[in-house]
Coordinates of C-alpha atoms and ligand atoms in Angstrom, one line a residue:
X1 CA 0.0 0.0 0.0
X2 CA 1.3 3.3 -0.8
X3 CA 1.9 6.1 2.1
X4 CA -0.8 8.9 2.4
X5 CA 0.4 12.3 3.8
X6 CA -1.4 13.4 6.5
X7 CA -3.0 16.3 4.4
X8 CA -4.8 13.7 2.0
X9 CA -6.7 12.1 4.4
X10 CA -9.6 14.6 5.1
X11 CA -10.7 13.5 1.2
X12 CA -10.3 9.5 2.5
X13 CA -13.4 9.0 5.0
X14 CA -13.9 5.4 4.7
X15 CA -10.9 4.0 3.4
X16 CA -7.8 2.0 4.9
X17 CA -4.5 4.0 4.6
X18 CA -0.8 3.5 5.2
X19 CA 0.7 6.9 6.8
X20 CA 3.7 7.4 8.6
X21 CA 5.4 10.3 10.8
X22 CA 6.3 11.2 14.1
X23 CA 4.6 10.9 17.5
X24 CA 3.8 14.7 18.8
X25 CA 1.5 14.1 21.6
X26 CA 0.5 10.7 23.1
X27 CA -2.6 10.7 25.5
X28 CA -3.2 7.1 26.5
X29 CA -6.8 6.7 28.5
X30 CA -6.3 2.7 29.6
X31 CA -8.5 1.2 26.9
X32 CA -8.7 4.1 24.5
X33 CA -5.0 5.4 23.0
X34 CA -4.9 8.7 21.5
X35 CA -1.7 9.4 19.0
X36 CA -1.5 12.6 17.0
X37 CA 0.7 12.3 14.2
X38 CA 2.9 14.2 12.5
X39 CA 4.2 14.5 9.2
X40 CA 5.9 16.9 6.8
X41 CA 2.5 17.9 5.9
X42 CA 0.3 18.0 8.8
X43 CA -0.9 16.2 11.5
X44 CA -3.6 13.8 12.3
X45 CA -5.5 12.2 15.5
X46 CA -5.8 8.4 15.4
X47 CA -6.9 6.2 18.2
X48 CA -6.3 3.1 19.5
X49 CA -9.2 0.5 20.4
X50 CA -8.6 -3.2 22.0
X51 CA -10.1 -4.8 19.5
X52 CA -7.2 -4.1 17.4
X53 CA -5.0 -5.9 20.1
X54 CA -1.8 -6.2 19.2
X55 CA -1.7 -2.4 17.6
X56 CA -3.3 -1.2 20.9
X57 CA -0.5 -3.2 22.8
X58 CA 2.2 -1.6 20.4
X59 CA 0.4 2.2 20.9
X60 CA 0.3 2.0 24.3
X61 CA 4.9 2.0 24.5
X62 CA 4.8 4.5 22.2
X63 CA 6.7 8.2 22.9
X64 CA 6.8 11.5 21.6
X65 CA 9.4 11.9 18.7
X66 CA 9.3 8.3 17.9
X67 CA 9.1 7.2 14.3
X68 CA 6.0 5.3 13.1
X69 CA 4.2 3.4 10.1
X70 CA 0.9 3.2 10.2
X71 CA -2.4 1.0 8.8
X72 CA -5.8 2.5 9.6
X73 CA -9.3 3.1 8.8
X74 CA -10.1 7.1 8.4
X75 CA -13.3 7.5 10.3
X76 CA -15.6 10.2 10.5
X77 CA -15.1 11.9 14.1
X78 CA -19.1 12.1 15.5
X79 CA -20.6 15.5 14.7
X80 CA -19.4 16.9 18.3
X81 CA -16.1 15.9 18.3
X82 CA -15.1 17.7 14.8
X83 CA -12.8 20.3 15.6
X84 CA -13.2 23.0 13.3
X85 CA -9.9 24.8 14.1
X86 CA -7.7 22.1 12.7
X87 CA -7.5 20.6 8.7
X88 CA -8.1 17.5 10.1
X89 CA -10.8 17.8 12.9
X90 CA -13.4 16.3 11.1
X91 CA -11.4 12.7 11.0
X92 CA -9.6 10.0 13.2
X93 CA -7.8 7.5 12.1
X94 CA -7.7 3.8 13.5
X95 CA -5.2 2.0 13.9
X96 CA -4.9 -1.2 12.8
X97 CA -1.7 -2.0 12.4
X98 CA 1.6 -0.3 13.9
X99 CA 5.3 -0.5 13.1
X100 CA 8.3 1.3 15.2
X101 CA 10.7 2.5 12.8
X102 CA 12.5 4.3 15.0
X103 CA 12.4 5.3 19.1
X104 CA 13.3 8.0 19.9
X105 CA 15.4 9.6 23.3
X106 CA 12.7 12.1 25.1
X107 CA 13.6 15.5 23.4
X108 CA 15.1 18.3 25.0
X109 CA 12.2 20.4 24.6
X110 CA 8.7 20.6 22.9
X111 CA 8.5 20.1 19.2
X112 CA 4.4 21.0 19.2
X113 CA 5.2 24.8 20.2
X114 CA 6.4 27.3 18.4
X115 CA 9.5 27.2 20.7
X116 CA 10.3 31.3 21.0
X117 CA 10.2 30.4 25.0
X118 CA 13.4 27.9 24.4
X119 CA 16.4 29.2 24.7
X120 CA 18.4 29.5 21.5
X121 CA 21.9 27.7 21.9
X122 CA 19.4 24.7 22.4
X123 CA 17.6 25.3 19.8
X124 CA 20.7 25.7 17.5
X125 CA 22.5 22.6 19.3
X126 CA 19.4 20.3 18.5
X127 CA 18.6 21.9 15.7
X128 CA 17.4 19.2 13.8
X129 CA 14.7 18.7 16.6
X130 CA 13.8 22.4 16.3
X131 CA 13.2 22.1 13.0
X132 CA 10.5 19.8 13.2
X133 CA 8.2 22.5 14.4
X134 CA 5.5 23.7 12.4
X135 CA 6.8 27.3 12.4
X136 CA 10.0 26.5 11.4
X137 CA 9.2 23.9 8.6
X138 CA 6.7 26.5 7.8
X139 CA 9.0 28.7 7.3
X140 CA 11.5 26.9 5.3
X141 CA 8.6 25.5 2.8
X142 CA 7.7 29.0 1.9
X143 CA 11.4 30.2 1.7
X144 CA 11.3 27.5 -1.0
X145 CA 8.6 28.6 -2.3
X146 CA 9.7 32.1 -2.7
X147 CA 13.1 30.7 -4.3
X148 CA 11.3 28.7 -6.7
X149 CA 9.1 31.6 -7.7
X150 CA 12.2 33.6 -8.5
X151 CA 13.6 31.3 -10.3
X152 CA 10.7 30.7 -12.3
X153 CA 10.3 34.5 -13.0
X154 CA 13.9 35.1 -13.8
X155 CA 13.9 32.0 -16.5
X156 CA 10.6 32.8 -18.2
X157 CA 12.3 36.6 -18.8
X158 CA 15.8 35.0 -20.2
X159 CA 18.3 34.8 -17.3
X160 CA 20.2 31.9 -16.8
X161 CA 20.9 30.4 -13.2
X162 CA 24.5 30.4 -13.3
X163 CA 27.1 28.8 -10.1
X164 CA 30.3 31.0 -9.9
X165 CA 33.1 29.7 -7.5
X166 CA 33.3 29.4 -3.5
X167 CA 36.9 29.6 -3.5
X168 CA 38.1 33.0 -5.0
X169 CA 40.4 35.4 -4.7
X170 CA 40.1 38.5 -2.2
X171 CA 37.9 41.0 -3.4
X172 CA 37.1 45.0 -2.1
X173 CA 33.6 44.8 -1.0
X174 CA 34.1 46.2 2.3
X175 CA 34.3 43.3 4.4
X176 CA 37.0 41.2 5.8
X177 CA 37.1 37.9 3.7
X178 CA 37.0 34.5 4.9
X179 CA 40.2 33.2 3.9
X180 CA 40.8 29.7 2.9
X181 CA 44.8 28.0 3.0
X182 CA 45.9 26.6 -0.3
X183 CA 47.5 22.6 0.3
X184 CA 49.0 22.5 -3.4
X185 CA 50.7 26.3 -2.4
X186 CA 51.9 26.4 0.9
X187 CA 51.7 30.3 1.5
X188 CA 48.7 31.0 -1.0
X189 CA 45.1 31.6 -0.2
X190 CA 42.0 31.6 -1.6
X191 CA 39.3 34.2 -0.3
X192 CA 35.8 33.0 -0.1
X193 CA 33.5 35.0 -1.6
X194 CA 31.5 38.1 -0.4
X195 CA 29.6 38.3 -3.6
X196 CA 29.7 37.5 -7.1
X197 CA 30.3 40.7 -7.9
X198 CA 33.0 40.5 -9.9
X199 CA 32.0 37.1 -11.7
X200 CA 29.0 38.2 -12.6
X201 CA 30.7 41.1 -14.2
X202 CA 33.1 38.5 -16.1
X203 CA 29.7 36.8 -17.3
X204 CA 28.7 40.1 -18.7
X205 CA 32.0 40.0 -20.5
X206 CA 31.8 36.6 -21.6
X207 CA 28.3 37.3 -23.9
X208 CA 26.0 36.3 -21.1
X209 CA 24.1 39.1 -21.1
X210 CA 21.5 37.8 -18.1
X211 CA 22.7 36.0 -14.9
X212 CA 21.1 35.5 -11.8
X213 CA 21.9 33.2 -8.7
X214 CA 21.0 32.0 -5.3
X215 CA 24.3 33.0 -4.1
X216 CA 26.1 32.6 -1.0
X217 CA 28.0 35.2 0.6
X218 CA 30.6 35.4 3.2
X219 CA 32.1 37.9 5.2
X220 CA 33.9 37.5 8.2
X221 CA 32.9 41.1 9.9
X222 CA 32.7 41.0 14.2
X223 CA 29.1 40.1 14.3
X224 CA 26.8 42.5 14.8
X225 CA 23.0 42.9 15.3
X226 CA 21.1 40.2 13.3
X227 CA 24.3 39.3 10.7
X228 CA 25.1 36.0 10.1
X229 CA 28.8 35.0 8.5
X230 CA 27.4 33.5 5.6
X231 CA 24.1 34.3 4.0
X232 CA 21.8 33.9 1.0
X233 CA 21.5 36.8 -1.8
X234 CA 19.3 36.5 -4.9
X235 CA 22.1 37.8 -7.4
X236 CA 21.5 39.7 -10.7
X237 CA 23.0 41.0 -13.2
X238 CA 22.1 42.2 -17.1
X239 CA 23.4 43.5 -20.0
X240 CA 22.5 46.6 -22.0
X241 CA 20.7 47.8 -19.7
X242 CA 19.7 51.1 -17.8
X243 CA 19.2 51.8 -14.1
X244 CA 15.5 51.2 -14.8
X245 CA 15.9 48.3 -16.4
X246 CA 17.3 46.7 -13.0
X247 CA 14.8 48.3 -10.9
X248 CA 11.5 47.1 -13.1
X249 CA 12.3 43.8 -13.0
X250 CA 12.9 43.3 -9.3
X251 CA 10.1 45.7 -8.4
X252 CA 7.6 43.5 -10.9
X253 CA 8.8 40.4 -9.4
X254 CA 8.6 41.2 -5.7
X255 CA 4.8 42.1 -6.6
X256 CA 4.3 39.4 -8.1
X257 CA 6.6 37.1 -5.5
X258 CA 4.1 39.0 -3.1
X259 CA 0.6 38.7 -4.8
X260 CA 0.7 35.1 -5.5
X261 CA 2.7 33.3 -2.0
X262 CA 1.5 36.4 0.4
X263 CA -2.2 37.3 -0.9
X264 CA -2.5 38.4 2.7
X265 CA -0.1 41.1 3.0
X266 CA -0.4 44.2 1.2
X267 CA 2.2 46.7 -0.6
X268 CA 1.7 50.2 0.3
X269 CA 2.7 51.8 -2.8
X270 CA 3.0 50.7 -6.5
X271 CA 5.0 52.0 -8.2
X272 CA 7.5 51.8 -5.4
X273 CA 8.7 55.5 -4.1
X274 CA 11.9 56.4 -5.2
X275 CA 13.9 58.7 -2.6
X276 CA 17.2 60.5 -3.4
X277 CA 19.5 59.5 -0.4
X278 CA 19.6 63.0 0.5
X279 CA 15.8 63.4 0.6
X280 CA 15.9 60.1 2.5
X281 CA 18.3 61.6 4.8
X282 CA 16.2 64.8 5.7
X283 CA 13.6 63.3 5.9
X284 CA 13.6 60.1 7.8
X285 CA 17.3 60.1 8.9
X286 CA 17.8 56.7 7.2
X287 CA 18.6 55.3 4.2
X288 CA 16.4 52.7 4.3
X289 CA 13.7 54.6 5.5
X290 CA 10.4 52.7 7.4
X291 CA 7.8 54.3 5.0
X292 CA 4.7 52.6 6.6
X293 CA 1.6 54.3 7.5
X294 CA 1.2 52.0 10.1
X295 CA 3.6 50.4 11.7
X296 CA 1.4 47.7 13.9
X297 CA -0.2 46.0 10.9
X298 CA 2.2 43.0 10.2
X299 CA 0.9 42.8 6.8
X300 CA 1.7 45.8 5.3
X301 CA 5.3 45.7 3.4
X302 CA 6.3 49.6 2.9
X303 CA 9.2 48.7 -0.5
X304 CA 10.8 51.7 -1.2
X305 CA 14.1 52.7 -3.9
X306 CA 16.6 55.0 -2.7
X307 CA 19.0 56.5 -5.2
X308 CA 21.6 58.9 -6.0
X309 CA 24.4 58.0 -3.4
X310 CA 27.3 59.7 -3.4
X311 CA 30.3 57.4 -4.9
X312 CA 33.1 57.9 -2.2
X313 CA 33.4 59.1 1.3
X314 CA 36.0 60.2 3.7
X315 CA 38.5 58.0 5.6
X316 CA 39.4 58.4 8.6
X317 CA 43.2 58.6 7.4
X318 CA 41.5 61.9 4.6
X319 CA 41.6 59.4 2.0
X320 CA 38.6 58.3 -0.1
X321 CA 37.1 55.1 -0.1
X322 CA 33.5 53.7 -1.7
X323 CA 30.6 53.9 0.0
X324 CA 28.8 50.6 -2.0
X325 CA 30.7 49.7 -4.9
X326 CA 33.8 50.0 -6.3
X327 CA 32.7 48.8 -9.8
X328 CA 29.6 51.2 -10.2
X329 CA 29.8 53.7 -12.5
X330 CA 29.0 57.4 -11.3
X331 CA 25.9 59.2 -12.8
X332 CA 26.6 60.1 -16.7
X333 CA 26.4 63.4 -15.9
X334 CA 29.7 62.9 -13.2
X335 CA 31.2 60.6 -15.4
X336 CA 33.9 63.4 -16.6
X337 CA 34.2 64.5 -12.5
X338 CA 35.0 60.9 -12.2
X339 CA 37.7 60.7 -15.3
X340 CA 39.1 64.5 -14.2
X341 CA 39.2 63.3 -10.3
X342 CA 37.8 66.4 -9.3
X343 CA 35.0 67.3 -6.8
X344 CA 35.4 64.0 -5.6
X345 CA 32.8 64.1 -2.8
X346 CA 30.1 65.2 -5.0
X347 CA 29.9 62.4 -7.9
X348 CA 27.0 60.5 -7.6
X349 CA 27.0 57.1 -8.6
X350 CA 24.3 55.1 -9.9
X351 CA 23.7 52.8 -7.0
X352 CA 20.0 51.8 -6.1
X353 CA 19.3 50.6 -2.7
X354 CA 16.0 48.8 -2.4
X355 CA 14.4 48.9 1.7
X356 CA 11.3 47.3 2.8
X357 CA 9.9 48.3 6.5
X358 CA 13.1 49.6 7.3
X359 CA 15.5 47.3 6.3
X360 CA 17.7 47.2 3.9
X361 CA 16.4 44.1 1.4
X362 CA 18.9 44.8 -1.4
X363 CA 20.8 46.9 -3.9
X364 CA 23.0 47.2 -6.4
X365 CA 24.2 49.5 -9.8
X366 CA 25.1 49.9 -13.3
X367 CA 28.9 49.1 -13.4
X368 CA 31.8 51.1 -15.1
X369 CA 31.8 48.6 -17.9
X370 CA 35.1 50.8 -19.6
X371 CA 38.6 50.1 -17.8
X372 CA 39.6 53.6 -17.8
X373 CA 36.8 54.7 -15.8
X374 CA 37.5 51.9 -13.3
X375 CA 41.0 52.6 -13.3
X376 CA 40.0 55.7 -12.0
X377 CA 37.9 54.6 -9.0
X378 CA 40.6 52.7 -7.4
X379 CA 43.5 55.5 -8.7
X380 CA 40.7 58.0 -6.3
X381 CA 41.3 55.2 -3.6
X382 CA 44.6 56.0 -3.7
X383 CA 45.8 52.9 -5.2
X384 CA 48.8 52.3 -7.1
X385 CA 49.2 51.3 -10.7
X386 CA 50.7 47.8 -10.1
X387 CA 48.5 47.2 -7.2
X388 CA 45.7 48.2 -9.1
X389 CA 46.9 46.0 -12.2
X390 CA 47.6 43.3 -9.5
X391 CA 44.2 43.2 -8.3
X392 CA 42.1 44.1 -11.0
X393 CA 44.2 43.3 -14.1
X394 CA 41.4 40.6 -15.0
X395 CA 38.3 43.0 -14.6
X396 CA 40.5 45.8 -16.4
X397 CA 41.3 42.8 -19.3
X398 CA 37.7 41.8 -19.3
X399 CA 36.3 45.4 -20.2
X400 CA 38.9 46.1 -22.2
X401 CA 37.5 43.6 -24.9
X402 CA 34.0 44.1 -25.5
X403 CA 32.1 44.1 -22.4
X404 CA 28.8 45.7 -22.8
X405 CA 27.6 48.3 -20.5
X406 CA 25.8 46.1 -17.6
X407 CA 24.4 46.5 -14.3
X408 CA 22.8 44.4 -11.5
X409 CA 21.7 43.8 -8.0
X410 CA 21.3 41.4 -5.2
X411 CA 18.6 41.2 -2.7
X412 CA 19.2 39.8 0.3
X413 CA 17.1 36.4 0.6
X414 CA 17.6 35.8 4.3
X415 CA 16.1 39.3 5.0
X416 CA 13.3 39.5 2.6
X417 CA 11.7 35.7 3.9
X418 CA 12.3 37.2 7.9
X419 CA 9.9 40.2 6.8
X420 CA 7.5 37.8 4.5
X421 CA 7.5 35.9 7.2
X422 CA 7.2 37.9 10.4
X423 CA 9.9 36.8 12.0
X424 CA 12.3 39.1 14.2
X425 CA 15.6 37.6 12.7
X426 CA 17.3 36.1 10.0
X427 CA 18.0 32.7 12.1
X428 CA 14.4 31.5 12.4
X429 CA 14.6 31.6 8.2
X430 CA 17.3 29.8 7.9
X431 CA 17.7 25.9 7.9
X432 CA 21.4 26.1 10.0
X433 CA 22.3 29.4 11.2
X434 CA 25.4 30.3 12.9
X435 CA 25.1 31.8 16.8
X436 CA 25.1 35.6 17.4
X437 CA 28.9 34.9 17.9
X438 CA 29.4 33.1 15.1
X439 CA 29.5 29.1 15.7
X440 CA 27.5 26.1 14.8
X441 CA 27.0 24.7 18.1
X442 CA 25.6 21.7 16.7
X443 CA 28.4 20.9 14.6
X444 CA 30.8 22.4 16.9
X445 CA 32.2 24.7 14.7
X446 CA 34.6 26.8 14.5
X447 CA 37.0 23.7 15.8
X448 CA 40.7 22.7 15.7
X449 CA 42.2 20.7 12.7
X450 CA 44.7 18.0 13.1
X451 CA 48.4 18.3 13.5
X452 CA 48.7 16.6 9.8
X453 CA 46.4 18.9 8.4
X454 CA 48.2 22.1 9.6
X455 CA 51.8 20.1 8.4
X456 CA 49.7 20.2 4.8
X457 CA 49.1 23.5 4.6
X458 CA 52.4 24.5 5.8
X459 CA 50.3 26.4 9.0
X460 CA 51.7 27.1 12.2
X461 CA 48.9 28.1 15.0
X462 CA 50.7 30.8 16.9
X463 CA 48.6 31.2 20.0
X464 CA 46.6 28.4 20.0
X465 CA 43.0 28.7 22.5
X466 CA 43.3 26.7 25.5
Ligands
LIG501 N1 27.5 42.8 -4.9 C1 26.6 43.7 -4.4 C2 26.3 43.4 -2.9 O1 26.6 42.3 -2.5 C3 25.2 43.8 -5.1 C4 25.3 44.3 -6.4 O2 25.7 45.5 -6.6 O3 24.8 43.6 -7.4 O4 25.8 44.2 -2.2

């Protein structure tokens, strides 16, 4: 007999099924045993009787958590015992046959809550126990969903999922890589990525033209607020195409994204508003302003753009540095600024930063798709030719042989699902997050590596921790 989920068996009054799941509650009343199970889908009430004796006699040792096949009969529950309130109060399923496919220790703490009481280096440690929650599978099922509706979008419009590489080469985004020890070049390292940035770029160069990717990112910053080390971007990027271009498509797909997985929530605005930074300064003293009307209503998702950044900002040494990207191009207008390094703290740059109730859910920019213009950015930074060459050489190649002009974005995934979601931080929305402080405590990670690993990579720990 084939398995049933749970969420088929409302439409199977009458029949015999085969389900299977885990034990959430057991209440065992002598001659009648009560079992609600649980499955990916949903859960069920089934019953015990003694006429089924051996069954009854294998129900009555069973424990929450463990893991069970089922044979029953779906019954109709009498009129006054449906329970309205749940997709399967108007059944009961009985047992007629029960196999133990697994026992199970007595968990740590309650799977059938929504576990926001439990504190959360438990939860992480047993995560795999946490995740059997309904909020949480909740959650990840319509992160999928969300994924998969991206995906969809972006393929029916002519973008092409494409993997760039994990282990990279140091790039200027801002952060502090994540830096990975060669074995083959004692002394060498490969960065892990913070972004795609600058393969997406390359894509552009090699005749692409439209790229996205569920893209992981890593940067090794001291953690702060809800950040985690590694986290999830939906990453864009297209060809011939204008700062408008960029902004339609992700503004059309959120509203979509939003319309057909949250018909619940509501968008304030369409179009979405489009603030200059400075007006979004004045105004709300952030740039990514909370535009909603009101701010109790869970439902209501306030998107709005904010443009015209300017390109570079003090150091604290005087200096200049970025303030988003070093391979955005400036506004045409402040292109010849840019190219004649003058009035440096006034060139725009064509970076558009997307926020949603306050946060930031993405951004990004049309690039400087010609080398000279680029050269200039860094040359601003105060880098030196070689160093510059060094670095960049490949992204100064690339453009110098036919890259089109291009520009992109990346929306921060982890983000956008907390908000869709209504969930106060990024961990609840993500399968295996990392602590505040950075560590898998499940895996117990961050850990040592053996004495013939560190030979390999020609490491020596200076201070090792205690
Ligand atoms: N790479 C940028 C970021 O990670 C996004 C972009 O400009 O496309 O923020």
């Amino acid at each position: 007999m084939n398995r049933t989920y749970i969420k088929d068996l409302a439409a199977k009054a009458g029949e015999t099924v085969k389900i299977a799941g885990w034990v959430d509650v057991r209440r065992d009343h002598g001659k009648l045993i009560f079992i609600d199970l649980r499955d990916m889908s949903g859960k069920v009430q089934m019953v015990a009787l003694p006429n089924h004796e051996e069954a009854h006699a294998i129900t009555g040792t069973l424990r929450s958590e463990w893991v069970i096949d089922v044979k029953g009969i779906v019954n109709k529950r009498p009129e006054k015992m449906v329970n309205d309130k749940e997709p399967n109060g108007a059944i009961e399923v009985e047992i007629t046959e029960v196999k133990i496919l697994n026992e199970a220790v007595t968990p740590v703490f309650e799977i059938n809550d929504d576990g926001r009481e439990v504190n959360e280096e438990t939860r992480l440690t047993n995560r795999y126990l946490d995740l059997r929650r309904s909020r949480m599978q909740k959650n990840l099922r319509m992160r999928h969903k969300v994924v998969r509706f991206f995906r969809n979008y972006l393929s029916d419009r002519d973008f092409a999922e494409i993997e760039t590489p994990i282990l990279t080469k140091s790039t200027p985004e801002g952060a502090r890589d994540f830096i990975v020890p060669s074995r083959l070049y004692n002394g060498k390292f490969y960065a892990l990525p913070q972004s795609p940035q600058q393969y997406k770029q390359l894509l552009m160069a090699g005749g692409m033209e439209r790229y996205f990717q569920i893209a992981k990112c890593l940067r090794d910053e001291d953690t702060r607020g809800d950040r985690q080390p590694e986290f999830t971007q939906l990453d864009l990027e297209m060809s011939f195409a204008e700062q408008k271009d960029v902004m339609n498509i992700i503004e059309e797909m959120l509203i979509e994204t939003v319309k057909v997985l949250y018909p619940q929530k509501k968008i304030q605005q369409i179009p979405f508003p489009i603030l200059t930074h400075k007006e979004a300064m004045e105004k709300y003293n952030s740039d990514k302003p909370d535009l909603r009307e009101d701010k109790n209503n869970p439902d209501l998702l306030a998107f709005c753009w904010v443009v015209d950044f300017p390109f570079f900002e003090k150091t604290d040494k005087g200096g200049w540095t970025f303030t988003h990207n070093p391979f955005s191009s400036p506004k045409t207008e402040h292109m010849e600024m840019l190219m004649n390094k003058e009035s440096i703290g006034e060139i725009l740059t064509t970076q558009y930063d997307i926020a949603l109730n306050g946060y930031e859910a993405g951004g990004g920019s049309i690039r400087n798709h010609k080398s000279e213009a680029l050269e200039k950015v860094f040359e601003i930074m105060g880098f030196e030719k070689d160093k510059i060459w060094q670095d960049f050489g490949h992204m100064l190649k690339a453009f110098s042989s036919g890259t089109p002009p291009h520009g992109g974005i990346a929306l921060g995934l982890d983000r956008l699902i907390m908000i869709l979601q209504n969930e106060p931080n990024i961990r609840e929305v993500i399968a295996f997050p990392k602590t505040g402080d950075a560590r898998d405590p499940m895996m117990d990670s961050p850990s040592e590596i053996s004495k013939e690993q560190l030979v390999e990579l020609g490491i020596q720990i200076k201070n090792p921790l205690k």
